[in-house]
CSV table of C-alpha atoms and ligand atoms in Angstrom, one decimal:
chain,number,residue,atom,x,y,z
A,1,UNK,CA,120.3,101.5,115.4
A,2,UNK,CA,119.9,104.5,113.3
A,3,UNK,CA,121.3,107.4,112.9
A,4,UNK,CA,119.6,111.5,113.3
A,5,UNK,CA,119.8,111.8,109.4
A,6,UNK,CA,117.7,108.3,109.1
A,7,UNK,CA,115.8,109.0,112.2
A,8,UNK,CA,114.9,112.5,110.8
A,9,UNK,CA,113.4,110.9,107.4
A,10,UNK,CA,111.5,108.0,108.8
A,11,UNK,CA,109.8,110.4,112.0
A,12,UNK,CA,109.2,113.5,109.6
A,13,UNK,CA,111.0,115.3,112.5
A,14,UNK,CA,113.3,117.7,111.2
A,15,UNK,CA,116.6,117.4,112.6
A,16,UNK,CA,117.0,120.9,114.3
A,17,UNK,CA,113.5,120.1,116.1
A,18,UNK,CA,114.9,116.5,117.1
A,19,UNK,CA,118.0,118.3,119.0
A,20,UNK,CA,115.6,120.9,120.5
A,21,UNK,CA,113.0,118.4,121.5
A,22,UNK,CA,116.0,116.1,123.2
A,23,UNK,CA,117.8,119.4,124.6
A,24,UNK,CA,114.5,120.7,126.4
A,25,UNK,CA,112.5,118.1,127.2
A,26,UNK,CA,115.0,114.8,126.8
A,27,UNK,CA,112.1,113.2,124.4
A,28,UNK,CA,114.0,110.3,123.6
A,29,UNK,CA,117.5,109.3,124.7
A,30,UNK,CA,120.0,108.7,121.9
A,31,UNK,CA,123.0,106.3,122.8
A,32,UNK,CA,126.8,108.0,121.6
A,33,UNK,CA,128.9,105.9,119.6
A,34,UNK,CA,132.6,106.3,119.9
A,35,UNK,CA,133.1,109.9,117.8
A,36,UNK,CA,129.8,111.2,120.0
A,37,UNK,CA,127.1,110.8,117.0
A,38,UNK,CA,123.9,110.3,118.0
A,39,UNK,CA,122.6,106.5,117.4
A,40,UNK,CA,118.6,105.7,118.1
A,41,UNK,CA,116.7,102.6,118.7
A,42,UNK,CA,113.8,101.9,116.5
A,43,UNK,CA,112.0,102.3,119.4
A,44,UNK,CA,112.7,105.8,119.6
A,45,UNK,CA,111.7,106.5,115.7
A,46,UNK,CA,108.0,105.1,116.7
A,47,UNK,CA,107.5,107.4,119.4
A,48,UNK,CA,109.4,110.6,117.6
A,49,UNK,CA,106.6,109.8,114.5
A,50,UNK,CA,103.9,109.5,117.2
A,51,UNK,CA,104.8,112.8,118.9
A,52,UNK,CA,105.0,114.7,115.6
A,53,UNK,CA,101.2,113.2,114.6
A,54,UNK,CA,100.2,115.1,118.1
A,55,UNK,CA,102.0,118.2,117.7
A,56,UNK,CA,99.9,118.4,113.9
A,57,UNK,CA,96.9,117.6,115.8
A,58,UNK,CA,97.3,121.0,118.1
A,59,UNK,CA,99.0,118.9,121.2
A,60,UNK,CA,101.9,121.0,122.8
A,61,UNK,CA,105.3,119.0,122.7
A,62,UNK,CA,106.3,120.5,126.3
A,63,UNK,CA,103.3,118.2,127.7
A,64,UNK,CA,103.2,115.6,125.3
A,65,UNK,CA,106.5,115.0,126.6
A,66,UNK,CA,105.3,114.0,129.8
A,67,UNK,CA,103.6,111.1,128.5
A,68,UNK,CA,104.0,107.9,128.1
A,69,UNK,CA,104.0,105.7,124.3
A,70,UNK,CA,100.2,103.9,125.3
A,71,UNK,CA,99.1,107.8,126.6
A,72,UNK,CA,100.1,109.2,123.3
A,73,UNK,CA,98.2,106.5,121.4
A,74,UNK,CA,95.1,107.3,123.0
A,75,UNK,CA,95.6,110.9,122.1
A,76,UNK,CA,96.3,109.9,118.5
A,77,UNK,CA,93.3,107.9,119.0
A,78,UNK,CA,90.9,110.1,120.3
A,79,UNK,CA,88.0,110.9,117.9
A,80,UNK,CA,87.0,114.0,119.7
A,81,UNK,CA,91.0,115.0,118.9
A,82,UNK,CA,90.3,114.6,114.8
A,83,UNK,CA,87.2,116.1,115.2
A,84,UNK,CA,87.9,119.6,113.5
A,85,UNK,CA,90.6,117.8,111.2
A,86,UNK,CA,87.8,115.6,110.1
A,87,UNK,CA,85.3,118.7,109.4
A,88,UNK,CA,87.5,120.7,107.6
A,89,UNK,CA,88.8,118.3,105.4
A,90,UNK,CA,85.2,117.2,104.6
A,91,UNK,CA,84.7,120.6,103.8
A,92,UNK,CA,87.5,121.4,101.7
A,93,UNK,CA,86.7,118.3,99.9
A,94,UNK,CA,82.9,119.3,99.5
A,95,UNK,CA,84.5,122.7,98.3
A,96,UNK,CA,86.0,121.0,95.3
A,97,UNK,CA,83.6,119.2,94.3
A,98,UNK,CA,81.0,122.7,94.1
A,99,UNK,CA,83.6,124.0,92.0
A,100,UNK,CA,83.8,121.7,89.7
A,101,UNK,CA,80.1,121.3,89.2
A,102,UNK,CA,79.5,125.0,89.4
A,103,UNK,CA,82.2,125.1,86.7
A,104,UNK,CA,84.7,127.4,88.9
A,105,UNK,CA,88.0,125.8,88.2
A,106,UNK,CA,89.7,128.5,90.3
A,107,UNK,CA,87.5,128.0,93.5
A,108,UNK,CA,88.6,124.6,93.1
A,109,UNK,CA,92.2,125.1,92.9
A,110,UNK,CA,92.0,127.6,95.9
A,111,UNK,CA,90.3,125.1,97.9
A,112,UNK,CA,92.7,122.4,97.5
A,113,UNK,CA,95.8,125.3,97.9
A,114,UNK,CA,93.9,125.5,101.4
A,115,UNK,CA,93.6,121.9,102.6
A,116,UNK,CA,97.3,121.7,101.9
A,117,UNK,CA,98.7,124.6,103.5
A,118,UNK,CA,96.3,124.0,106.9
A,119,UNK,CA,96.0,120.2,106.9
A,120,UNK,CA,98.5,117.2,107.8
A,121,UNK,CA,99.6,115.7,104.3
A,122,UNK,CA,98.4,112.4,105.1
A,123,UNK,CA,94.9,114.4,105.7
A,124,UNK,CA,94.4,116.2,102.3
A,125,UNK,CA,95.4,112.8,101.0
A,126,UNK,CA,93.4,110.5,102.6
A,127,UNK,CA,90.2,112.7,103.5
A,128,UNK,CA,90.1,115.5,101.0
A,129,UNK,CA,91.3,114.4,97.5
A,130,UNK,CA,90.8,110.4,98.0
A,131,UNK,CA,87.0,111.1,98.6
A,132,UNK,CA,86.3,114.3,96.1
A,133,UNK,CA,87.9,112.1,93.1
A,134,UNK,CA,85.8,108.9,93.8
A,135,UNK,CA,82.8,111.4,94.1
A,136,UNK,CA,83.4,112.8,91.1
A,137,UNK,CA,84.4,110.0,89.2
A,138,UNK,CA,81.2,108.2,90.1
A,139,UNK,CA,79.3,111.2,89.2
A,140,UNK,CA,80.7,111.1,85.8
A,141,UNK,CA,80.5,107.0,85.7
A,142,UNK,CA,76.8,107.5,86.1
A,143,UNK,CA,76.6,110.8,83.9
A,144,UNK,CA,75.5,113.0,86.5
A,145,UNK,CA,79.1,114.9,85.6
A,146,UNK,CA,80.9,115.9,82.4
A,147,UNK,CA,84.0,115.0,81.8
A,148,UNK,CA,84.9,118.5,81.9
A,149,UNK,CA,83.5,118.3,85.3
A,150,UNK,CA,85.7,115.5,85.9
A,151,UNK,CA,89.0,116.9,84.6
A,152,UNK,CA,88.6,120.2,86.6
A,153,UNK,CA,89.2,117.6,90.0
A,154,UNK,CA,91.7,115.7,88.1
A,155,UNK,CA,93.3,118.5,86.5
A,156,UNK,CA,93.5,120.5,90.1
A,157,UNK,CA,95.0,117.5,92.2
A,158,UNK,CA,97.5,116.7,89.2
A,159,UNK,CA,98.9,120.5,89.1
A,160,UNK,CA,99.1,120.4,93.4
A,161,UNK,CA,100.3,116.9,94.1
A,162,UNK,CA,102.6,117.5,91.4
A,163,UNK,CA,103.8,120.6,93.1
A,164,UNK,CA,104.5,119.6,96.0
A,165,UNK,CA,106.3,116.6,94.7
A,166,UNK,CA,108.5,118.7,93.1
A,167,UNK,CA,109.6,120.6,96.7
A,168,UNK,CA,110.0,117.3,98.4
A,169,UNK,CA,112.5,115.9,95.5
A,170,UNK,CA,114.5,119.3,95.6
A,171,UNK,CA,115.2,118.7,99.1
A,172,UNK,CA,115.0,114.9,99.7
A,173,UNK,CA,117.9,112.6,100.3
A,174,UNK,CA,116.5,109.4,100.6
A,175,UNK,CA,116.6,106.4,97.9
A,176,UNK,CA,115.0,106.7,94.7
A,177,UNK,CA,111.4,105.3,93.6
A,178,UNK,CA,109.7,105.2,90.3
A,179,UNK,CA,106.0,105.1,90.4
A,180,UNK,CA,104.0,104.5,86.9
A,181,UNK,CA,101.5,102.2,85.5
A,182,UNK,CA,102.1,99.3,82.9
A,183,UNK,CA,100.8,100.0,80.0
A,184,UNK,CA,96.9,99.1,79.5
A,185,UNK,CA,96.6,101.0,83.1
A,186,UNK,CA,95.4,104.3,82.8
A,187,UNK,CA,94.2,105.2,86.1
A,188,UNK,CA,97.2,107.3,87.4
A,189,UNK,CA,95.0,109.0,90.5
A,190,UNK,CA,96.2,106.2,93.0
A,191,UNK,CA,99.6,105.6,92.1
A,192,UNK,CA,100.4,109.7,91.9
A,193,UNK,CA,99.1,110.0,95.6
A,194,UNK,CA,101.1,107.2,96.2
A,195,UNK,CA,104.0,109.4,94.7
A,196,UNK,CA,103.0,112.1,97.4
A,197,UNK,CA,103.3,110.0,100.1
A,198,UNK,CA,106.4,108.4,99.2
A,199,UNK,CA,108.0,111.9,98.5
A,200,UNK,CA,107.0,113.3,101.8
A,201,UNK,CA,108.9,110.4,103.7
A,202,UNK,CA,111.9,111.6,102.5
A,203,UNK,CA,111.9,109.2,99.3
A,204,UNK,CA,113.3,111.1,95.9
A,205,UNK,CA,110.5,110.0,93.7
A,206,UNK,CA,110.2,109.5,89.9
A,207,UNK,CA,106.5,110.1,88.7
A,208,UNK,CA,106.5,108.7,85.1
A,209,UNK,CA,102.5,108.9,84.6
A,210,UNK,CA,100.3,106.1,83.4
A,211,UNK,CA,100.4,103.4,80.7
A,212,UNK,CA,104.4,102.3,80.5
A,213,UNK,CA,105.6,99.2,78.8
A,214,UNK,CA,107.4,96.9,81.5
A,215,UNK,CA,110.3,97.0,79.2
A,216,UNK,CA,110.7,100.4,79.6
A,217,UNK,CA,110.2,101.1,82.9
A,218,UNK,CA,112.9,98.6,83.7
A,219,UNK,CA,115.4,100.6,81.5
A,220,UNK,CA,114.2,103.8,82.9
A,221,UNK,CA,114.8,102.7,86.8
A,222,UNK,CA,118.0,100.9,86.1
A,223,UNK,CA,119.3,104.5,84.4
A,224,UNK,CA,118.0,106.4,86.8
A,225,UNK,CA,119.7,104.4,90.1
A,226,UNK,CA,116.4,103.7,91.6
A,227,UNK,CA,115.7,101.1,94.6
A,228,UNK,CA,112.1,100.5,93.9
A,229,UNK,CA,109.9,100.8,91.1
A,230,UNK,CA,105.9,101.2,92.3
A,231,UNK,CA,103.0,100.1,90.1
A,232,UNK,CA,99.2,100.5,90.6
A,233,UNK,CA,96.7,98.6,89.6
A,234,UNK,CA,93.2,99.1,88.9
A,235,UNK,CA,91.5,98.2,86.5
A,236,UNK,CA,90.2,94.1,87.0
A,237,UNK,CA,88.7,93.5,83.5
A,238,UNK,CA,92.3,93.9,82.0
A,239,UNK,CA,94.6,92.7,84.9
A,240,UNK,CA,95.9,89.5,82.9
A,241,UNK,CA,97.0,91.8,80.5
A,242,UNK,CA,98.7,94.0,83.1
A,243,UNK,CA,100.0,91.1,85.0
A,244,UNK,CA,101.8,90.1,81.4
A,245,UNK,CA,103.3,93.3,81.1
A,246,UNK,CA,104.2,92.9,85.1
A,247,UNK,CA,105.8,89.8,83.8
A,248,UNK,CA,108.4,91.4,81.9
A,249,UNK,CA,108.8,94.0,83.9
A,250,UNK,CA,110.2,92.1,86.9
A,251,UNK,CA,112.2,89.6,84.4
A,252,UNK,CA,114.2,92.8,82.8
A,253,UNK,CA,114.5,94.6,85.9
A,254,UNK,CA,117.8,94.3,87.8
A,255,UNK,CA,117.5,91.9,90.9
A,256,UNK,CA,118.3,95.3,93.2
A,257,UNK,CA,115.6,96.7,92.6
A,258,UNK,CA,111.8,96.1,94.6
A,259,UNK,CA,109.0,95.8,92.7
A,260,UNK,CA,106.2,96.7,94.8
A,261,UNK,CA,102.5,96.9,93.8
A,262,UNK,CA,98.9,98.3,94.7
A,263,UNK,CA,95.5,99.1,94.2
A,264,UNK,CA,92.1,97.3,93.8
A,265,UNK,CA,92.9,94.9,90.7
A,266,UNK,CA,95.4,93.7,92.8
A,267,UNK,CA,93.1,91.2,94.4
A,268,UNK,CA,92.9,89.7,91.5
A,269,UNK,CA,96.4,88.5,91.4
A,270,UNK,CA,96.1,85.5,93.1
A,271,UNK,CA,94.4,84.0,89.7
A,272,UNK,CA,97.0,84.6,87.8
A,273,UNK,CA,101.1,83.4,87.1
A,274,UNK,CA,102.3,86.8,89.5
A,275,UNK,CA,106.3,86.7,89.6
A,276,UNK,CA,107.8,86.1,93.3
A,277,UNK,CA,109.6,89.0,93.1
A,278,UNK,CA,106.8,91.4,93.7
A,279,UNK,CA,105.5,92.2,96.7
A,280,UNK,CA,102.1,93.3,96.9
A,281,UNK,CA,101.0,96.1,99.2
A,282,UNK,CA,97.3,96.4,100.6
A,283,UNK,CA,97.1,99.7,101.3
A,284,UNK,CA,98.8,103.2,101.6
A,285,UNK,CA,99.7,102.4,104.8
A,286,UNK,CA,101.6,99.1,104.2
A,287,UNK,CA,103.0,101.4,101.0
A,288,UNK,CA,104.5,103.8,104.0
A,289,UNK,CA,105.6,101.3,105.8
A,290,UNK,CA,107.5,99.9,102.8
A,291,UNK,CA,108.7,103.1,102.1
A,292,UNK,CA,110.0,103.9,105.4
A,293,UNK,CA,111.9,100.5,105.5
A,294,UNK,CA,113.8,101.2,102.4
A,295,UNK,CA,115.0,104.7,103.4
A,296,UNK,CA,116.1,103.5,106.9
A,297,UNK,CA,118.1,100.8,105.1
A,298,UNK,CA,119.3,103.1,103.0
A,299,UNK,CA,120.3,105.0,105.8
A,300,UNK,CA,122.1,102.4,107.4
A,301,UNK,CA,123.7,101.6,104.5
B,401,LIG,C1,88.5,108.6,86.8
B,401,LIG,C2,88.3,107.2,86.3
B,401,LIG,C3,88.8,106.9,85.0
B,401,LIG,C4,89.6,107.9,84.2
B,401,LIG,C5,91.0,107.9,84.7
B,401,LIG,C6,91.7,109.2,84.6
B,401,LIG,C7,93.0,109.3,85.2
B,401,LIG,N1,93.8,110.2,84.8
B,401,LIG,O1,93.4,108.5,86.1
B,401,LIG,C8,89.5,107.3,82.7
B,401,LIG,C9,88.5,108.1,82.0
B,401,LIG,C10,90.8,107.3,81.9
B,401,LIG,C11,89.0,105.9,83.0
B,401,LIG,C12,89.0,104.9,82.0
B,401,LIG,C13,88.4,103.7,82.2
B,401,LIG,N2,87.8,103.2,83.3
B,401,LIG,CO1,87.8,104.2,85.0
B,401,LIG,N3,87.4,105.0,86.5
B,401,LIG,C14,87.6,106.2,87.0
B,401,LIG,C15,87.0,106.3,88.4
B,401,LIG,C16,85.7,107.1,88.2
B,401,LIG,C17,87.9,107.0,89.5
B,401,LIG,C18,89.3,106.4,89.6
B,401,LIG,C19,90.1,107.2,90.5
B,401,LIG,O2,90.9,108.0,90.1
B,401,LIG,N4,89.8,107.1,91.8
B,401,LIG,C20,90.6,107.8,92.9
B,401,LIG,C21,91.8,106.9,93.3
B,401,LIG,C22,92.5,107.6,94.4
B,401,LIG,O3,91.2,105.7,93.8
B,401,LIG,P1,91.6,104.3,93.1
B,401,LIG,O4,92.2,104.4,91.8
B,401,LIG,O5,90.5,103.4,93.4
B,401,LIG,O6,92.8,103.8,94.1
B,401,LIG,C23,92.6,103.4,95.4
B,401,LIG,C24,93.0,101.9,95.6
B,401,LIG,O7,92.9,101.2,94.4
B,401,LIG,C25,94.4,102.1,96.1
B,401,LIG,N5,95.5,102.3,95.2
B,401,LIG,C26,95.6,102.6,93.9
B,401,LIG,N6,96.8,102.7,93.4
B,401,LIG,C27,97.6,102.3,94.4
B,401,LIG,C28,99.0,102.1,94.4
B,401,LIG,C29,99.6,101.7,95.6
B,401,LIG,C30,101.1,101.5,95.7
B,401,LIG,C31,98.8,101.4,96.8
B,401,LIG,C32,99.4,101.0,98.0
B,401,LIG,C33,97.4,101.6,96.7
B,401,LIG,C34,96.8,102.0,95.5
B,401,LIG,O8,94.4,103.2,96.9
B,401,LIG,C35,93.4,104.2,96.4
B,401,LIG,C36,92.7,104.8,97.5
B,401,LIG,O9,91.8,103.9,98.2
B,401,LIG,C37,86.7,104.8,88.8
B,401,LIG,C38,85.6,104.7,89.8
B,401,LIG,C39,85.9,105.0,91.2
B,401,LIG,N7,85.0,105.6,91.9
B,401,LIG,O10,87.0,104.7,91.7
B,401,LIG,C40,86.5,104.2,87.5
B,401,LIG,C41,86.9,102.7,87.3
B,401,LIG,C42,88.2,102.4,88.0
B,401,LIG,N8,87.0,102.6,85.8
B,401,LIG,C43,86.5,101.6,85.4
B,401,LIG,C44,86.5,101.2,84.0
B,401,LIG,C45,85.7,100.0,83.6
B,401,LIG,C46,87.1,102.1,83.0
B,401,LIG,C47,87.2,101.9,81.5
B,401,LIG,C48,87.3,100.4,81.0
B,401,LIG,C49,85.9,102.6,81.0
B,401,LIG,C50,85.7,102.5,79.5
B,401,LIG,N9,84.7,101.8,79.2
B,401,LIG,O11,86.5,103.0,78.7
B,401,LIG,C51,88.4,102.7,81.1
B,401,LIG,C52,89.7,101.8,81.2
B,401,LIG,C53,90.9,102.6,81.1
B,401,LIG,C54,92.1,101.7,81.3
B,401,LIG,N10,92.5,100.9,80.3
B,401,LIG,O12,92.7,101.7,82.3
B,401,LIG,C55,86.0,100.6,86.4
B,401,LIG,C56,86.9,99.4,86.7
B,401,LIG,C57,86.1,98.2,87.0
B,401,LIG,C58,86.9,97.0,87.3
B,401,LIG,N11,86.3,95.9,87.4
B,401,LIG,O13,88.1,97.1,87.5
B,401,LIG,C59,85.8,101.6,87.6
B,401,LIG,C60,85.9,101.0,89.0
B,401,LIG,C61,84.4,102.3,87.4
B,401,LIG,C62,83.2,101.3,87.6
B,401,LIG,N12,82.6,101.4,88.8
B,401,LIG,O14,82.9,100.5,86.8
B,401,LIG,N13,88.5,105.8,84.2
């Protein structure tokens, strides 16, 4: 069972709007324990996150709750539904990427100030910056862009995500996660949206860039209290390097701690000596997941 505080991190529903939501339209059903505090099934935490997902899409909460869980998951379903999320995140990505090749770093800055202020987190993430940094990074693989080209993308996401990293952590109360790269890595794009996901579930996380030795990133998480530390992985020519460092990273870093991993090269670990200690993660969603785990444990703790 968990708690409102634990219910309120893992659903994204802000605890003032879980009351209202239970006073007016009795959304979900909370047992009492003995002293009256609320206690929720994890039941309950699935359908609060569901409901919030429809409420971002434009859904009104006074119908959605009318529904039932399988109605609700055809909503969230519905193609037609993400149809002018889908369009205006292509757009906001397609406005980045004009910028940057028109050489407009502000026009690229103001379009990504407007994906986040209009569009679901999860969104911008996944449909705006995830695409506009592969384009671009192809682009410049294939020398169609500069690098300068290159770093206005990079250079824009960096200063936002970083941003609003910074507001989640002021106000988060969840456990604590260190996200980096071992050193050799140095492709910090994925791990540092992994850092904004994490940080808007409520996580308190530690972005330490790319390129860390194992040995210090175990010091660094110890010192700092962390519960988990998060690499990513990318680059496959080098991963038995990376795996090495990986190596001494998970022999050096208290047992308490996870060690959770992700990204592309990290299909490559079943070739090599990977310790049992780290759990590999196949995509952002699993890493959510994950995430969400360790802050209801937390919770309950
Ligand atoms: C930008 C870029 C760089 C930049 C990185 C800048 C920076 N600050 O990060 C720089 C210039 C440093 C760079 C250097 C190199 N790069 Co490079 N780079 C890229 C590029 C173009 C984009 C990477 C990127 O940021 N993508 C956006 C992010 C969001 O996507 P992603 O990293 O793929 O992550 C996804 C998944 O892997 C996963 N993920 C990633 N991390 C995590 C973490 C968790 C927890 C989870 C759950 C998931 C997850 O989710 C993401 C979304 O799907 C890619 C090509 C491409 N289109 O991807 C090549 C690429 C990754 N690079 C490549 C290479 C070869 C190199 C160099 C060796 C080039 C060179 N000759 O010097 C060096 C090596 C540097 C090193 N030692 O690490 C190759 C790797 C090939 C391979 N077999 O692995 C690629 C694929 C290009 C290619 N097509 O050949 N690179």
């Amino acid at each position: 069972m968990f708690s409102i505080k634990a219910v309120s991190q893992t659903s994204g529903v802000s605890i003032e709007t879980l009351r209202a939501w239970e006073r007016r339209y009795g959304i979900v059903t909370p047992q009492r324990d003995g002293n009256g505090r609320r206690s929720y099934a994890p039941e309950d935490v699935i359908r609060l996150r569901k409901l919030r997902e429809a409420t971002e899409r434009g859904h009104a909460i006074s119908k959605l709750a009318r529904l039932s869980d399988e109605e609700i998951a055809k909503i969230l379903a519905d193609p037609a539904g993400r149809g002018s999320v889908e369009t205006a995140s292509k757009s906001y990505a397609e406005q980045m990427m004009q910028a940057a090749l028109n050489y407009r770093p502000d026009d690229c800055d103001q379009a990504l100030s407007m994906a986040f202020a209009l569009l679901p987190l999860r969104v911008v993430v996944n449909d705006v910056l995830i695409p506009a940094l592969h384009d671009i990074g192809e682009r410049w693989h294939e020398g169609s862009a500069t690098i300068a080209q290159e770093r206005i993308i990079t250079g824009t996401t960096r200063k936002h995500v970083g941003a609003v990293i910074d507001t989640y952590n002021r106000i988060a109360t969840g456990p604590s996660i260190v996200l980096t790269t071992v050193s050799g890595e140095r492709h910090e794009i994925g791990i540092l949206m992994g850092a904004l996901l994490a940080s808007s579930r409520g996580a308190r996380c530690y972005y330490l860039g790319p390129d860390v030795p194992g040995a210090d990133i175990a010091v660094y998480a110890e010192r700092i209290g962390a519960s988990a530390v998060t690499l990513s992985f990318v680059h496959g020519e080098i991963v038995a390097d990376t795996v090495a460092e990986l190596t001494v990273l998970a022999k050096a870093l208290p047992d308490h701690i996870e060690l959770w991993t992700g990204g592309a090269a990290t299909r490559l670990f079943e070739r090599h000596d990977v310790p049992g200690r780290v759990r590999v993660l196949e995509d952002f969603a699993a890493f959510e997941n994950q995430v969400d785990l360790l802050i209801g444990s937390a919770a309950r703790a």
